[in-house]
C-alpha atoms as a printed R data frame, in Angstrom:
    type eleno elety resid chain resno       x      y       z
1   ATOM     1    CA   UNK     A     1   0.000  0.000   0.000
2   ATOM     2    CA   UNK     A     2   1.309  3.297  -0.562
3   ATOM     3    CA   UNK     A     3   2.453  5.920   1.625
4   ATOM     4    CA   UNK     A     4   1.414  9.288   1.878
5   ATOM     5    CA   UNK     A     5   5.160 11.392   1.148
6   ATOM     6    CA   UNK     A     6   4.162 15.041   1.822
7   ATOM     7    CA   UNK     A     7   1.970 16.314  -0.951
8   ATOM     8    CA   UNK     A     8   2.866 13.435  -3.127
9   ATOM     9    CA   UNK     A     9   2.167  9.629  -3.406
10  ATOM    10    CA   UNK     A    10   3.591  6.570  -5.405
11  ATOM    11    CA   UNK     A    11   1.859  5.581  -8.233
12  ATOM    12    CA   UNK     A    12   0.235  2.773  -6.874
13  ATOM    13    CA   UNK     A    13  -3.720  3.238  -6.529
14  ATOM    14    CA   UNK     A    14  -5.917  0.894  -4.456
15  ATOM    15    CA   UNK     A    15  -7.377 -1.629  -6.951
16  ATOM    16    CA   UNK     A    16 -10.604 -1.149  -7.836
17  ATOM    17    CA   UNK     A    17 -11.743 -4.161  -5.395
18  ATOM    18    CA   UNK     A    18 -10.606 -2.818  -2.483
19  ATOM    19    CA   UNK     A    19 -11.968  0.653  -3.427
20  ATOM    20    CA   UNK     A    20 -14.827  1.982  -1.251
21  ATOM    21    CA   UNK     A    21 -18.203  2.711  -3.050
22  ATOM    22    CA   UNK     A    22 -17.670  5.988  -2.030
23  ATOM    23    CA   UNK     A    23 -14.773  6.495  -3.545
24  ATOM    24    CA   UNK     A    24 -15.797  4.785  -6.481
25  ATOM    25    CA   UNK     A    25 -18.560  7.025  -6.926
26  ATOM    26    CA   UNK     A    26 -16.508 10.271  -6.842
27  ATOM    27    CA   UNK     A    27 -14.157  8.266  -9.333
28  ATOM    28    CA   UNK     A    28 -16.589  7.343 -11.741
29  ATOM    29    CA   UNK     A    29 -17.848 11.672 -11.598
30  ATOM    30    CA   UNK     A    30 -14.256 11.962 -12.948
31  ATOM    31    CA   UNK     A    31 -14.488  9.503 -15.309
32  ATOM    32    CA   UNK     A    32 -17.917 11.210 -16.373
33  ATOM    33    CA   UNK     A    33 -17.012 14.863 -15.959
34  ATOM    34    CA   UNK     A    34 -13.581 14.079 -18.499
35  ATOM    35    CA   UNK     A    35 -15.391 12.882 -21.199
36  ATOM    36    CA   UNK     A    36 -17.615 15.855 -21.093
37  ATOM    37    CA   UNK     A    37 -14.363 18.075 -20.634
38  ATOM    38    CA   UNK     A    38 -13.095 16.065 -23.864
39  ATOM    39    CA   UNK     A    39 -16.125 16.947 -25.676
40  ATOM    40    CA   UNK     A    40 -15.682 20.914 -24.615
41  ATOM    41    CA   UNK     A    41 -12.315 20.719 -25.947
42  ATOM    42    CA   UNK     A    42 -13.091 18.687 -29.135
43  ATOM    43    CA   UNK     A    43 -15.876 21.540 -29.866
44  ATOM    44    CA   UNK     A    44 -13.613 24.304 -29.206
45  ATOM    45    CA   UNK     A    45 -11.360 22.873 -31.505
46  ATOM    46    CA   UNK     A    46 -13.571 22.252 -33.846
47  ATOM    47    CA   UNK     A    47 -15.146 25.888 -33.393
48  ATOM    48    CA   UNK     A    48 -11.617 27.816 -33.372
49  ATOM    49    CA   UNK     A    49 -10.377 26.288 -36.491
50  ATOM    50    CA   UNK     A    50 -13.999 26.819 -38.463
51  ATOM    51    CA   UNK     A    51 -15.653 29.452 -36.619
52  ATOM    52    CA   UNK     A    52 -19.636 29.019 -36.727
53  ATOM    53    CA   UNK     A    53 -22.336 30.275 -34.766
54  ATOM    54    CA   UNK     A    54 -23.575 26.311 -33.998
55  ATOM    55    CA   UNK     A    55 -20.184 25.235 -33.149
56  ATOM    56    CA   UNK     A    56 -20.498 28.115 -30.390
57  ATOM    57    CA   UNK     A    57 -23.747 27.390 -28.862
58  ATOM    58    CA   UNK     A    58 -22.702 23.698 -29.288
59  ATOM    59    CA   UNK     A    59 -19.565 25.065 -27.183
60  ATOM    60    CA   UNK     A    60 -21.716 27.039 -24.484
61  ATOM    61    CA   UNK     A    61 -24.073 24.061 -24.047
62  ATOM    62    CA   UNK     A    62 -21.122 21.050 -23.581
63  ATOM    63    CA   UNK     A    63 -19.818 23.721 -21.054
64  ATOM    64    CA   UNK     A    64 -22.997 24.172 -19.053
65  ATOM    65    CA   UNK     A    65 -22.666 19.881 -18.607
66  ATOM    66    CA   UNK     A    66 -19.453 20.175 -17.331
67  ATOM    67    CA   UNK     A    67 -20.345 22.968 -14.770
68  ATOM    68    CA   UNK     A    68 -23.489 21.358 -13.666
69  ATOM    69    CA   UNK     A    69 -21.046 17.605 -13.172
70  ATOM    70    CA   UNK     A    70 -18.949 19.430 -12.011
71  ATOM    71    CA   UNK     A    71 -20.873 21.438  -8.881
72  ATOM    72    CA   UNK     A    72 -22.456 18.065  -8.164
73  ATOM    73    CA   UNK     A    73 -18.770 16.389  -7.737
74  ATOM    74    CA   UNK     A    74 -17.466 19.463  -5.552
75  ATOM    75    CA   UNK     A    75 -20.529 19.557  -3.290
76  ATOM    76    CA   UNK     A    76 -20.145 15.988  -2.712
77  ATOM    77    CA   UNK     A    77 -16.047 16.452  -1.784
78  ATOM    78    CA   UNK     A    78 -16.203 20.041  -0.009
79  ATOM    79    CA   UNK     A    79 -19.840 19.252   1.998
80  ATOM    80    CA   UNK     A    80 -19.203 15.917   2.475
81  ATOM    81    CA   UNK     A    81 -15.510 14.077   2.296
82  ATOM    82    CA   UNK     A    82 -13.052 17.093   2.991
83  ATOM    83    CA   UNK     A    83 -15.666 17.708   5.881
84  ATOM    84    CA   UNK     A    84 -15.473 14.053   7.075
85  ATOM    85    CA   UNK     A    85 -11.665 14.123   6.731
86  ATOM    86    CA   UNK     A    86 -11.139 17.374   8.476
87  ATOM    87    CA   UNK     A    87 -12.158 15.517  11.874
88  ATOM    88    CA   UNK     A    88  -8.910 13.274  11.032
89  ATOM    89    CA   UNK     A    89  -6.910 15.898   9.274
90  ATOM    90    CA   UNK     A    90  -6.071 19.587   8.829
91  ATOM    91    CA   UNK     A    91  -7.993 20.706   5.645
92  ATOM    92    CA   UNK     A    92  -6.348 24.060   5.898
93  ATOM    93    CA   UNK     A    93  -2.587 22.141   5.050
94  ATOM    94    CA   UNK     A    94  -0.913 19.825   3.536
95  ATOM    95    CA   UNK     A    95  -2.789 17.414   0.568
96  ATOM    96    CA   UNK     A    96  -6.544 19.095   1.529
97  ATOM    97    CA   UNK     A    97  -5.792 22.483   1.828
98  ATOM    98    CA   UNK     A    98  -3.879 22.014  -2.116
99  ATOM    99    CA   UNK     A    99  -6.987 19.923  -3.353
100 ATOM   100    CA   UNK     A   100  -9.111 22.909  -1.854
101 ATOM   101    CA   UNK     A   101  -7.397 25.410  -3.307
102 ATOM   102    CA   UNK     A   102  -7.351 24.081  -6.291
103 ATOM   103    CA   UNK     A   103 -11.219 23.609  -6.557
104 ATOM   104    CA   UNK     A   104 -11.127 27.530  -5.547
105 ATOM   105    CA   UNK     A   105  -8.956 27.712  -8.831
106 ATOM   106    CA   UNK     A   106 -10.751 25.314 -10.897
107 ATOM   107    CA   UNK     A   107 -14.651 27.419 -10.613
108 ATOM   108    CA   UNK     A   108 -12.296 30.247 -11.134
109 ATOM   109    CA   UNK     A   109 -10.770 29.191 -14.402
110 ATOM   110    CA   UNK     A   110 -14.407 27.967 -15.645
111 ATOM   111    CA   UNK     A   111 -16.224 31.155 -14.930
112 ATOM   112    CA   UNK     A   112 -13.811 32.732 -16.811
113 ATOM   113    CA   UNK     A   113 -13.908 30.842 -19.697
114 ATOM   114    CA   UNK     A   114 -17.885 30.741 -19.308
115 ATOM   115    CA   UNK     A   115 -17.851 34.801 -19.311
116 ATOM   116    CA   UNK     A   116 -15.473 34.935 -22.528
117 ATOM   117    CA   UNK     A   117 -17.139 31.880 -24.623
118 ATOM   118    CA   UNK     A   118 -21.233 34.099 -23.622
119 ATOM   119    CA   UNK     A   119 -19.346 37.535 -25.184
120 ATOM   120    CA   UNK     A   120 -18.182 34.846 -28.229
121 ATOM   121    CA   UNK     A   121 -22.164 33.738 -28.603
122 ATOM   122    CA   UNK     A   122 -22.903 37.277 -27.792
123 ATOM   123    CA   UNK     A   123 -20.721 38.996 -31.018
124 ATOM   124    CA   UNK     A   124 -21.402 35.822 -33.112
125 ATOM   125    CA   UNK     A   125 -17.640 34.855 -32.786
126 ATOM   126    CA   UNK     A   126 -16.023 38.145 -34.503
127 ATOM   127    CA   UNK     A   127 -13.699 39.145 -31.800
128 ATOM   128    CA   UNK     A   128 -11.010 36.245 -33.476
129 ATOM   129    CA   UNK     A   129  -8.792 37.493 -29.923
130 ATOM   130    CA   UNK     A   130 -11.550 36.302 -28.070
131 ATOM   131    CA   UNK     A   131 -11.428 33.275 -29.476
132 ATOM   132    CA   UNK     A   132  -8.461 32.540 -29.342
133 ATOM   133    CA   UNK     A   133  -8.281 33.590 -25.609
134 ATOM   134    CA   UNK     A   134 -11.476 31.314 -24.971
135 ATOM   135    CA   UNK     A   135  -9.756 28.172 -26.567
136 ATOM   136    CA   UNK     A   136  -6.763 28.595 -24.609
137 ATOM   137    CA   UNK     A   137  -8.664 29.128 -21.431
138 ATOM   138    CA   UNK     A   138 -10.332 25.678 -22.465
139 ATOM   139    CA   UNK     A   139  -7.022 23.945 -23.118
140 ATOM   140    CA   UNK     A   140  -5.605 25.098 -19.831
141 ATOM   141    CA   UNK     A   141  -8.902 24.717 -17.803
142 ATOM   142    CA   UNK     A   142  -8.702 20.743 -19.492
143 ATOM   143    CA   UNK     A   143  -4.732 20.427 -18.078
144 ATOM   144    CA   UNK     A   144  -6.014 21.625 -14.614
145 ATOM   145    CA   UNK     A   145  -8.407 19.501 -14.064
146 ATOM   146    CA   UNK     A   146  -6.954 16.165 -15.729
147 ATOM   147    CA   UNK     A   147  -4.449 16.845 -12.969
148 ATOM   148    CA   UNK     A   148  -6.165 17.961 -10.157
149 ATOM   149    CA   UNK     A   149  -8.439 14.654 -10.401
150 ATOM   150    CA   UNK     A   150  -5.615 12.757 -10.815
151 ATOM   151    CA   UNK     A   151  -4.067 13.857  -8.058
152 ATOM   152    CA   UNK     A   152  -7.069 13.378  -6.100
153 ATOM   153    CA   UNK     A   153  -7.544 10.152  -6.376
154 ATOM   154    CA   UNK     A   154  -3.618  9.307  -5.310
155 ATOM   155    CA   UNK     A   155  -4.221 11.475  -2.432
156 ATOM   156    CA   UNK     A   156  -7.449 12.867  -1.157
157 ATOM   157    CA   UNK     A   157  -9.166  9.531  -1.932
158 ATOM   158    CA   UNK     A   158  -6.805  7.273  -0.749
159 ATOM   159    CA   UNK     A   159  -6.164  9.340   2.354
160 ATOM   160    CA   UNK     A   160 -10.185  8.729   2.752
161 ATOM   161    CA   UNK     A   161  -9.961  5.200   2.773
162 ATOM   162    CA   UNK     A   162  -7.060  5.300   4.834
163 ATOM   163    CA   UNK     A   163  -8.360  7.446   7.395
164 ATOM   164    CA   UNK     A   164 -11.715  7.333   7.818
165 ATOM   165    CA   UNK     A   165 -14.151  4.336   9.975
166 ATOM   166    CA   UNK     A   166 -16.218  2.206   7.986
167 ATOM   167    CA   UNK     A   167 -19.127  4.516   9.611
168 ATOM   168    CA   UNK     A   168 -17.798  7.151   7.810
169 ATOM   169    CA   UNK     A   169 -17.346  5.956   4.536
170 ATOM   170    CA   UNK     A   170 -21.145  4.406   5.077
171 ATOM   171    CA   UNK     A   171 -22.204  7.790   6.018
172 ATOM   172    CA   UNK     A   172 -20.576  9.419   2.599
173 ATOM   173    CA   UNK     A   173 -22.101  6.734   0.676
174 ATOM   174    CA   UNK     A   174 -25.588  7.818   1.462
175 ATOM   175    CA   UNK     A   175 -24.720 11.633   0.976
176 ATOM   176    CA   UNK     A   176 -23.515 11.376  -1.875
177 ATOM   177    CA   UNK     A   177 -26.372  9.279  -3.134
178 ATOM   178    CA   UNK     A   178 -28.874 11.828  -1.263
179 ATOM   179    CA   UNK     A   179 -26.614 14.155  -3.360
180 ATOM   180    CA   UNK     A   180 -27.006 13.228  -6.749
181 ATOM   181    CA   UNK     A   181 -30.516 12.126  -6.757
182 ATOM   182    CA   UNK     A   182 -31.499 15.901  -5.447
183 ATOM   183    CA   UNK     A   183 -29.678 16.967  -8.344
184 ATOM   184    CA   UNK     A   184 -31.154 14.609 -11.093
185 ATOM   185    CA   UNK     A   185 -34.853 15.941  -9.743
186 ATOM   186    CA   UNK     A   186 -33.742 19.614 -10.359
């Protein structure tokens, strides 16, 4: 098993068998929220290279999935995980105040991005800065969060399963359940 080495771990991860199904849920939200984040990119790619005013709203809409995935994940880890492990652990240091501040960073980056790709919609994609400036955004905004789940799962997740009781994790499991099917009614 690894070991936690300051803000880093080894590259082993838990196999998926001895995962928790709470951490298995907040994997498979990554799993869900890159494809849509591959999908934002592929669009902007597509949009930046032939500039249309379907391959924007096409843009605007793949990025209202990914904020509305991605609110759902964060609520679940901020309300409910980082919460739980903050009995154990100092969420204002070491790996949870990083993943924190990086979620702080992340909605950052996408509102951002959100504000320049509604002007793009807006002007019917004629500022060619802005677009250019809005695809870049998006490329970044894809590195940053490719590696801040990533680095999630080798540390805030495994430090979860490390750390917290089997109460706890039972506890997450129906949050984050209570969690997402509140958000599937809205």
């Amino acid at each position: 098993m690894p070991l936690v080495k300051g803000f880093a771990m080894t590259d082993e991860l838990l196999p998926p068998k001895n995962r928790d199904p709470a951490i298995e849920l907040l994997i498979d939200d990554h799993t869900r929220m890159i494809k849509t984040l591959e999908n934002v990119r592929r669009i902007g790619k597509k949009t930046f290279r032939k500039l249309s005013v379907a391959g924007l709203t096409a843009w605007k809409k793949e990025t209202q999935q990914l904020r509305k995935e991605l609110e759902e994940h964060m609520v679940k880890e901020e309300q409910v995980l980082y919460a739980l492990l903050s009995q154990y652990v100092d969420a204002r240091v070491g790996p949870l105040g990083v993943l924190l501040y990086e979620h702080e960073q992340i909605a950052k980056q996408l509102n951002l991005f959100e504000q320049k790709l509604s002007l793009l919609v807006h002007l019917n994609g004629k500022d060619t800065n802005l677009l250019r400036e809005a695809y870049e955004l998006c490329q970044n905004m894809h590195t940053t969060m490719c590696e801040h789940f990533a680095k999630e799962e080798k540390n805030g997740y495994l430090l979860a399963q490390g750390v917290l009781t089997r109460t706890d994790l039972s506890h997450m499991l129906r949050k984050f359940r209570k969690i997402s099917a509140h958000k599937n009614k809205v």
